[in-house]
Structures are given as C-alpha cells and as structure tokens.
XYZ file of N, CA and C in Angstrom:
624
model
N 0.851 -1.144 0.135
C -0.116 -0.020 -0.043
C 1.021 1.570 -0.178
N 0.599 2.366 -0.903
C 1.215 3.474 -0.877
C 0.309 4.492 0.061
N 0.791 5.010 0.836
C 0.351 6.084 1.856
C 0.611 7.750 1.317
N -0.179 8.427 1.103
C 0.263 9.789 0.674
C -0.542 10.751 1.696
N 0.331 11.613 2.519
C -0.055 12.180 3.301
C 0.059 13.600 3.174
N -0.807 14.770 3.098
C -0.372 16.141 2.522
C -0.910 16.768 3.897
N -0.120 18.002 3.790
C -0.524 18.897 4.865
C -1.136 20.024 4.193
N -2.433 20.560 4.593
C -2.989 21.740 4.100
C -3.104 22.845 5.050
N -2.361 22.883 6.194
C -2.324 24.171 7.211
C -2.249 25.316 6.265
N -2.600 26.292 7.234
C -2.820 27.756 6.545
C -1.382 28.394 5.852
N -0.203 27.691 6.269
C 0.876 28.245 5.851
C 1.203 27.531 4.160
N 0.624 26.241 4.108
C 0.675 25.822 2.766
C -0.083 26.554 1.732
N -0.658 27.758 1.883
C -1.410 28.377 0.863
C -0.669 29.534 0.205
N 0.825 29.542 1.000
C 1.649 30.721 0.607
C 2.176 30.190 -0.838
N 2.238 31.495 -1.527
C 2.835 31.111 -3.046
C 2.252 32.123 -3.929
N 3.035 32.696 -4.633
C 2.792 33.780 -5.831
C 2.200 32.990 -7.132
N 3.007 32.294 -7.799
C 2.625 31.598 -9.067
C 1.838 30.224 -8.474
N 2.545 29.357 -7.870
C 1.909 28.257 -7.443
C 1.866 27.993 -5.728
N 1.275 27.789 -5.142
C 1.186 27.740 -3.678
C 1.784 26.463 -3.459
N 2.311 26.285 -2.012
C 3.161 25.207 -1.627
C 1.985 23.777 -1.478
N 0.863 24.233 -1.121
C -0.558 23.162 -1.186
C -0.505 22.579 -2.739
N -0.714 23.761 -3.653
C -0.972 22.936 -4.842
C 0.210 22.402 -5.418
N 1.516 22.548 -5.164
C 2.686 21.850 -5.470
C 2.831 20.414 -4.970
N 2.325 20.567 -3.423
C 2.589 19.361 -2.690
C 1.572 18.318 -3.232
N 0.359 19.033 -3.434
C -0.865 18.050 -4.110
C -0.571 17.380 -5.242
N -0.096 18.031 -6.325
C 0.511 17.626 -7.344
C 1.395 16.577 -7.372
N 2.658 16.285 -6.262
C 3.648 15.552 -5.910
C 2.840 14.186 -5.611
N 1.941 14.633 -4.505
C 0.961 13.564 -4.155
C 0.142 12.851 -5.166
N -0.657 13.527 -6.179
C -1.152 12.977 -7.120
C -0.065 11.994 -8.140
N 0.972 12.630 -8.046
C 1.873 11.841 -9.113
C 2.582 10.475 -8.538
N 2.612 10.557 -7.356
C 2.898 9.167 -6.636
C 1.813 8.332 -6.572
N 0.383 8.757 -6.405
C -0.745 7.981 -6.352
C -1.099 7.284 -7.823
N -0.513 8.292 -8.787
C -0.775 7.720 -10.208
C 0.328 6.644 -10.766
N 1.450 6.735 -9.805
C 2.393 5.581 -10.053
C 2.099 4.359 -9.480
N 1.475 4.539 -8.114
C 0.747 3.290 -7.584
C -0.479 2.541 -8.204
N -1.156 3.602 -9.101
C -2.094 3.066 -9.927
C -1.597 2.140 -10.882
N -0.841 2.791 -11.739
C 0.126 2.217 -12.892
C 0.390 0.496 -12.470
N 1.086 0.714 -11.275
C 1.366 -0.625 -10.743
C 0.540 -1.662 -10.290
N -0.604 -1.130 -10.135
C -1.911 -1.847 -9.702
C -1.661 -2.059 -8.276
N -0.890 -0.937 -7.324
C -1.166 -1.276 -6.038
C -2.274 -0.250 -5.476
N -2.701 -0.931 -4.481
C -3.343 -0.047 -3.489
C -2.982 1.201 -3.041
N -3.585 2.420 -2.653
C -3.288 3.474 -2.473
C -4.118 4.387 -1.530
N -3.726 4.867 -0.542
C -4.772 5.940 0.136
C -4.058 7.107 0.168
N -4.944 8.062 0.646
C -4.621 9.432 0.673
C -5.093 10.121 2.177
N -4.401 10.931 2.759
C -4.623 11.484 3.988
C -4.319 13.141 3.979
N -5.215 13.744 4.525
C -4.918 15.325 4.454
C -4.876 15.656 6.004
N -3.975 16.679 6.467
C -4.151 16.823 7.943
C -3.626 18.517 8.164
N -4.160 18.946 9.027
C -4.203 20.456 9.547
C -4.326 20.393 10.809
N -5.270 20.627 11.466
C -5.878 20.613 12.877
C -6.338 19.132 13.159
N -7.094 18.683 11.858
C -7.624 17.345 11.841
C -6.934 16.477 11.083
N -6.896 15.099 11.128
C -6.314 14.304 10.313
C -7.497 13.565 9.587
N -7.565 13.586 8.159
C -8.679 13.030 7.387
C -8.186 12.054 6.620
N -8.782 10.763 6.538
C -8.139 9.563 6.078
C -9.104 8.874 4.986
N -8.947 8.458 3.772
C -9.233 7.994 2.795
C -9.013 6.466 2.999
N -9.705 5.282 2.555
C -9.411 3.865 2.496
C -8.694 3.687 1.668
N -7.870 2.540 1.718
C -6.953 2.151 0.406
C -7.560 1.424 -0.357
N -7.688 1.677 -1.896
C -8.123 1.246 -2.870
C -7.256 1.324 -4.054
N -7.954 0.414 -5.199
C -6.961 0.493 -6.453
C -7.812 1.373 -7.575
N -7.247 1.908 -8.472
C -7.614 2.312 -9.518
C -8.175 3.632 -9.772
N -8.526 4.077 -11.142
C -8.914 5.411 -11.392
C -10.063 6.137 -10.712
N -11.215 5.288 -9.953
C -11.912 5.721 -9.224
C -11.397 6.441 -7.729
N -10.358 5.469 -7.387
C -9.666 6.161 -6.091
C -9.016 7.623 -6.306
N -8.194 7.781 -7.545
C -7.301 8.617 -7.887
C -8.333 10.061 -8.234
N -9.672 9.426 -8.671
C -10.519 10.661 -9.104
C -11.172 11.329 -7.621
N -11.137 10.456 -6.696
C -11.831 10.893 -5.288
C -10.802 11.413 -4.622
N -9.604 11.102 -4.821
C -8.244 11.824 -4.468
C -8.416 13.277 -4.702
N -8.294 13.415 -6.244
C -8.184 14.759 -6.709
C -9.695 15.695 -6.222
N -10.652 14.973 -6.428
C -11.763 15.796 -5.859
C -11.684 16.624 -4.644
N -11.140 15.415 -3.616
C -10.972 15.723 -2.367
C -9.886 16.795 -2.139
N -8.801 16.887 -3.039
C -7.937 18.016 -2.864
C -8.751 19.210 -3.393
N -9.059 19.416 -4.473
C -9.584 20.329 -4.939
C -10.930 21.076 -3.801
N -11.319 20.035 -2.996
C -12.379 20.800 -2.241
C -11.463 21.711 -0.780
N -10.373 21.487 -0.773
C -9.573 21.974 0.238
C -9.078 23.373 -0.118
N -9.351 24.088 1.185
C -8.214 25.452 1.111
C -7.558 25.422 2.524
N -6.231 25.624 2.263
C -5.257 25.838 3.430
C -5.850 26.329 4.439
N -5.989 25.903 5.665
C -6.217 26.612 6.714
C -5.943 25.954 8.101
N -5.965 26.748 9.184
C -5.754 26.082 10.321
C -4.003 26.010 10.798
N -3.962 25.371 11.656
C -2.516 25.068 12.030
C -2.147 23.687 12.369
N -0.905 23.480 11.833
C -0.448 22.093 11.336
C -0.082 21.216 12.909
N -1.101 20.349 13.131
C -0.703 19.461 14.255
C -0.398 18.011 13.933
N 0.861 18.135 13.395
C 1.638 17.133 12.730
C 2.041 15.961 13.526
N 2.368 16.332 14.918
C 2.624 15.310 15.675
C 1.222 14.288 16.065
N 0.361 15.331 16.517
C -1.004 14.423 16.775
C -1.554 13.642 15.466
N -1.456 14.189 14.285
C -1.798 13.561 13.247
C -0.910 12.171 12.724
N 0.395 12.325 13.160
C 1.312 11.109 12.789
C 0.771 9.784 13.988
N 0.885 10.469 15.087
C 0.595 9.249 16.254
C -0.789 8.635 15.931
N -1.868 9.345 15.147
C -3.178 8.548 14.821
C -2.606 7.968 13.695
N -2.034 8.210 12.589
C -1.649 7.762 11.360
C -0.931 6.393 11.840
N -0.079 6.323 12.669
C 0.803 5.237 12.683
C -0.068 4.079 13.204
N -1.308 4.023 13.904
C -2.266 3.265 14.367
C -2.945 2.527 12.839
N -2.797 3.017 11.913
C -3.589 2.442 10.784
C -2.504 1.905 9.522
N -1.458 2.319 9.915
C -0.818 1.511 9.124
C -0.232 0.382 9.076
N -0.590 -0.579 8.350
C -0.506 -2.150 8.890
C 0.624 -2.719 8.363
N 0.650 -3.722 7.264
C 2.254 -4.018 7.080
C 3.112 -3.328 6.110
N 4.414 -3.844 5.884
C 5.170 -2.944 5.335
C 4.548 -2.207 4.021
N 4.970 -0.590 4.191
C 4.096 0.188 2.887
C 5.294 1.294 2.584
N 4.777 1.890 1.468
C 5.610 3.161 1.312
C 4.737 4.585 1.609
N 5.341 5.216 2.658
C 4.524 6.426 3.008
C 5.413 7.731 2.589
N 4.343 8.672 2.107
C 4.820 9.928 1.793
C 4.428 11.181 2.206
N 5.075 11.756 3.208
C 4.886 12.736 3.860
C 5.217 14.311 3.435
N 4.155 15.083 2.869
C 4.427 16.318 2.210
C 3.943 17.363 3.192
N 5.037 18.469 3.672
C 4.471 19.506 4.078
C 5.779 20.662 4.056
N 5.321 21.768 4.656
C 6.585 22.840 4.641
C 7.262 22.941 5.727
N 6.628 21.972 6.826
C 7.320 21.753 8.113
C 7.467 23.155 8.839
N 6.888 23.939 8.601
C 7.360 25.341 9.373
C 6.406 25.645 10.750
N 7.163 24.775 11.363
C 6.553 24.609 12.985
C 7.488 24.197 13.745
N 7.318 24.196 15.061
C 8.378 23.601 15.937
C 8.865 22.722 15.778
N 10.513 22.650 15.569
C 10.841 21.504 15.673
C 10.831 20.051 16.197
N 10.446 20.273 17.765
C 10.251 19.299 18.262
C 8.893 18.373 17.995
N 8.121 19.047 17.469
C 6.887 18.575 17.077
C 7.147 17.859 15.853
N 7.824 18.343 15.062
C 8.289 17.461 13.887
C 9.104 16.248 14.160
N 10.025 16.492 15.066
C 10.766 15.286 15.500
C 10.003 14.150 16.224
N 8.842 14.683 17.075
C 7.966 13.538 17.554
C 7.040 13.019 16.184
N 6.860 13.608 15.349
C 5.819 13.175 14.254
C 6.955 12.078 13.569
N 7.979 12.342 13.055
C 8.868 11.603 12.529
C 9.257 10.333 13.219
N 9.287 10.561 14.480
C 9.598 9.247 15.437
C 8.436 8.286 15.111
N 7.226 8.963 15.371
C 5.907 8.141 15.306
C 5.798 7.428 14.139
N 6.512 7.977 13.052
C 6.194 7.418 11.799
C 7.382 6.289 11.426
N 8.530 6.529 11.908
C 9.471 6.026 11.439
C 10.276 5.045 12.433
N 9.727 4.948 13.669
C 10.027 3.602 14.793
C 9.524 2.436 14.123
N 10.956 1.544 14.350
C 10.462 0.163 13.768
C 11.325 0.079 12.384
N 11.355 0.806 11.537
C 12.098 0.768 10.520
C 11.408 0.101 9.324
N 10.220 -0.507 9.467
C 9.528 -1.476 8.297
C 9.107 -0.806 7.620
N 8.825 0.481 7.381
C 8.358 1.301 6.250
C 9.325 1.973 5.431
N 9.107 2.065 3.982
C 9.720 3.053 3.273
C 9.223 4.406 3.293
N 9.772 5.332 3.716
C 9.287 6.624 4.101
C 10.058 7.734 3.285
N 9.404 8.392 2.660
C 9.861 9.685 2.169
C 9.199 10.995 2.777
N 10.219 11.922 3.214
C 9.260 13.116 3.551
C 9.818 13.986 2.676
N 8.743 15.068 2.145
C 9.198 15.906 1.189
C 8.671 17.394 1.789
N 9.886 18.288 2.195
C 9.494 19.665 2.608
C 9.624 20.302 1.306
N 8.289 21.087 1.072
C 7.922 21.691 0.133
C 8.014 23.519 0.592
N 8.915 24.130 0.019
C 9.018 25.797 0.297
C 9.013 26.486 -0.977
N 8.550 27.750 -0.856
C 8.440 28.765 -1.857
C 9.868 29.658 -2.188
N 10.539 29.524 -2.911
C 11.667 30.468 -3.073
C 11.916 31.745 -2.309
N 10.811 32.297 -2.192
C 10.828 33.674 -1.462
C 11.110 33.558 0.139
N 10.517 31.986 0.697
C 11.199 31.859 1.933
C 12.289 31.341 2.033
N 12.921 30.227 1.143
C 14.253 30.028 1.224
C 14.893 31.148 1.120
N 15.081 32.001 0.258
C 16.280 33.403 0.001
C 15.910 34.521 0.900
N 14.452 34.793 1.175
C 13.899 36.077 1.520
C 14.517 37.174 0.891
N 14.443 36.895 -0.540
C 15.070 38.220 -1.596
C 14.182 39.337 -1.524
N 13.903 40.273 -0.199
C 13.583 41.297 0.018
C 14.018 42.058 0.903
N 13.876 43.572 0.750
C 14.637 44.277 1.816
C 13.526 45.424 2.262
N 13.714 46.326 3.427
C 13.021 47.293 3.556
C 11.763 47.207 4.629
N 10.623 48.293 4.573
C 9.944 47.916 5.668
C 8.590 47.138 5.332
N 8.070 46.329 6.079
C 7.167 45.298 5.666
C 6.163 44.997 6.912
N 5.088 44.826 6.601
C 4.129 44.301 7.695
C 3.687 42.844 7.075
N 4.488 41.968 7.929
C 4.196 40.617 8.260
C 3.015 39.895 8.765
N 2.598 39.040 8.013
C 1.520 38.366 8.858
C 1.654 36.766 9.098
N 1.258 36.309 10.266
C 1.274 34.874 10.479
C -0.021 34.096 9.881
N 0.401 33.302 8.867
C -0.749 32.695 8.517
C -1.599 31.831 9.186
N -1.089 31.228 9.966
C -1.851 30.617 10.862
C -2.162 31.026 12.003
N -1.539 32.036 12.919
C -2.112 32.686 13.907
C -2.899 33.862 13.521
N -2.608 34.684 12.316
C -3.307 35.804 11.890
C -2.452 37.102 12.699
N -1.389 36.814 13.374
C -0.593 38.036 14.120
C -0.079 38.780 13.089
N 0.048 40.055 13.199
C 0.796 40.918 12.458
C 2.171 41.542 13.326
N 2.945 41.914 12.354
C 4.357 42.314 12.660
C 4.736 43.427 11.668
N 5.148 44.814 12.269
C 5.996 45.521 11.416
C 7.482 45.274 11.369
N 7.820 45.208 10.636
C 9.567 45.129 10.514
C 10.244 45.477 9.492
N 11.432 45.796 9.958
C 12.269 46.432 8.661
C 13.463 44.982 8.572
N 13.355 44.613 7.222
C 14.120 43.715 6.756
C 15.143 43.861 6.042
N 16.445 43.939 6.900
C 17.842 44.251 6.423
C 18.581 43.322 5.865
N 19.864 43.528 5.305
C 20.611 42.278 5.184
C 21.017 41.349 5.924
N 21.451 41.938 7.447
C 21.846 41.205 8.456
C 20.410 40.174 8.975
N 19.538 40.888 8.880
C 18.270 40.125 9.370
C 18.070 38.863 8.276
N 17.990 39.167 7.044
C 17.944 38.012 5.952
C 18.911 36.938 6.285
N 20.411 37.339 6.524
C 21.303 36.359 6.818
C 21.028 35.401 7.963
N 20.296 36.251 9.124
C 20.178 35.699 10.156
C 18.766 34.500 10.070
N 17.798 35.069 9.220
C 16.858 34.258 8.796
C 16.884 33.060 8.202
N 17.829 33.390 6.966
C 18.304 32.061 6.066
C 19.194 31.189 6.978
N 20.025 31.468 8.024
C 20.541 30.397 8.838
C 19.907 29.600 9.762
N 18.677 30.350 10.105
C 17.778 29.727 10.987
C 16.920 28.800 10.281
N 16.427 29.071 9.096
C 15.800 27.855 8.405
C 16.769 27.205 7.642
N 17.893 27.241 7.323
C 18.843 26.151 7.094
C 19.238 25.117 8.278
N 19.186 25.774 9.359
C 19.119 24.814 10.591
C 18.084 24.142 10.872
N 17.015 24.578 10.567
C 15.823 23.844 10.750
C 15.676 22.813 9.768
N 15.907 22.923 8.513
C 15.758 21.781 7.584
C 16.735 20.719 7.813
N 18.113 21.241 8.247
C 19.220 20.388 8.532
C 18.801 19.653 9.662
N 17.970 19.940 10.483
C 17.625 19.147 11.934
C 16.459 18.222 11.194
N 15.781 18.426 10.460
C 14.890 17.642 9.976
C 15.411 16.292 9.194
N 16.273 16.761 8.187
C 17.168 15.859 7.691
C 17.935 14.947 8.416
N 18.784 15.364 9.472
C 19.537 14.655 10.425
C 18.507 13.797 11.151
N 17.574 13.855 11.524
C 16.457 13.129 12.484
C 16.095 12.006 11.327
N 15.576 12.490 10.122
C 15.448 11.617 8.994
C 16.204 10.406 8.560
N 17.619 10.928 8.651
C 18.736 10.008 8.288
C 18.843 9.076 9.477
N 18.849 9.353 10.745
C 18.794 8.453 11.977
C 17.623 7.438 12.082
N 16.462 7.894 11.275
C 15.345 6.935 11.314
C 15.448 6.117 9.912
N 16.371 6.142 8.961
C 16.370 5.716 7.697
C 15.394 6.145 6.676
N 14.955 7.353 6.973
C 13.906 8.123 6.173
C 14.554 8.825 4.978
N 13.971 8.610 3.869
C 14.453 9.740 2.656
C 13.835 11.075 3.033
N 15.035 12.139 2.945
C 14.382 13.603 3.023
C 14.774 14.224 1.522
N 13.692 15.008 1.149
C 13.926 16.233 0.130
C 13.461 17.290 0.590
N 14.437 18.405 0.183
C 13.851 19.702 0.289
C 13.458 20.042 -1.255
N 12.329 20.651 -1.671
C 11.868 21.030 -2.868
C 11.215 22.374 -3.095
N 11.704 23.301 -3.706
C 11.287 24.421 -3.910
C 10.072 24.499 -4.998
N 9.110 25.395 -4.833
C 7.972 25.290 -5.761
C 8.208 25.916 -7.266
N 9.254 26.486 -7.501
C 10.070 26.765 -8.833
C 10.692 25.659 -9.303
N 10.756 24.735 -8.666
C 11.200 23.468 -9.574
C 10.421 22.636 -10.357
N 10.810 22.461 -11.690
C 9.753 21.719 -12.463
C 9.192 20.347 -11.800
N 8.311 20.271 -11.900
C 7.790 18.890 -11.452
C 8.328 17.692 -11.598
N 8.618 17.570 -12.977
C 9.095 16.131 -13.054
C 10.356 15.960 -12.653
N 11.299 17.232 -12.545
C 12.740 17.190 -11.885
C 12.291 16.843 -10.630
N 11.501 17.236 -9.910
C 11.372 17.036 -8.556
C 10.906 15.427 -8.343
N 10.211 15.260 -9.235
C 9.820 13.404 -9.214
C 11.065 12.818 -9.447
N 11.934 12.949 -10.415
C 13.108 12.305 -10.357
C 14.207 12.117 -9.303
N 14.202 13.422 -8.909
C 15.071 13.654 -7.544
C 14.439 12.588 -6.610
N 13.211 12.702 -5.849
C 12.724 12.098 -5.031
C 12.743 10.298 -5.446
N 12.682 10.044 -6.482
C 12.609 8.434 -6.857
C 13.812 7.829 -7.094
N 14.884 8.793 -7.141
C 16.154 8.276 -7.520
C 16.612 7.239 -6.376
C-alpha cells in the first residue's frame, strides 16, 4: 500500500505563482498515479488541525476521489503534525511506502515527534518532502514590511535588513538540516523541494 499524507495548514497556502499546497498536491497525485499504474492500493490523507483519511483502494475511481478531495480543500488552520502522525501510525499495517508532504514550518520538537511516530521500527519505506516557496528560502526582499502569520493571524511590522535576511536564512537552513538529520537517523528519505522547480525534475530527484 502507498500512503500519501499532505499538509493543508494555512502556511501551505503561501505562494505567488503556485502555492506550496498546490505543488505538494501535484506531487501527491503523481505518486498515486504511479501506484495505480503498478496496480497497487493507495490511500490519501490530509491534515491540518484534524487528520482526514481515505480507505486504501486501487484504480482510477480512487485517484478521481483523491483529486476531488484536494480540489475541495483550502489551506487553513495550524499544523498538528505530531498528533496526526500518532493517529496515522495506528492505521499503517504491514510494510508500506509512506510519503509525507509539508512545509514543516512549525516547532522542530513537534516535527521530531511526528517523524519518530512514523519511523520507529523501520519497517516502512518513508519519503519526507519539505516543500518551500523560493521567497521563503532566500527572503529576497529588503525594507519596511508588515508581516502576517498565516496560521495565527498575528501581524508584525519590521524592517528587513541584509543582516536580518542572513539570520533568517541561517535559522531556516538549521531547521531543515535538523529535520534531515532526524530522517537520516530513522532511515527516512528526506527531500527539500522549492515550488519553482519543474515537477518532473522533483519526481526524478525523489525517486532516485
């Protein structure tokens, strides 16, 4: 069985040309399509503050139901990833492939808990895909800005200086590196993908 788990918390709605949620959804549909071509069962789940789970099935009707579900979603709420993966662990049966797609822009301890919940025992093949917008990665802006937290709604006026940009980039790099380090410990395949990367290139990288 192929398990595809997609984060649809509010921060996933960020993006100018394509949102992180849309990009992550396209990756998820791609994995479902590959499973369908191999005549494998696949199941699709989404989480934000709650975890929603589809039953594992084969074939085009399952893929169509998955796409319909994605199209009905709007990124919202706060990512309760640790809680969601604790619940998810209970439904994963025998050896499976699990694909977890998120921006992982939450407290690192919650992420570590979630990864241990999924990865303990090492019997599953797990791929963790961190999807970020290029602007988040580089913060290629300077000057006065009013920033809004997409999940809490909190607003902050700030001046983005070159020094602040460097500090932000270092913190984000450390955050992603910590996720990758935990994944490596657990035998999980980690990939950081930006939404400006052609989708087929991302697939090629993830499937290598």
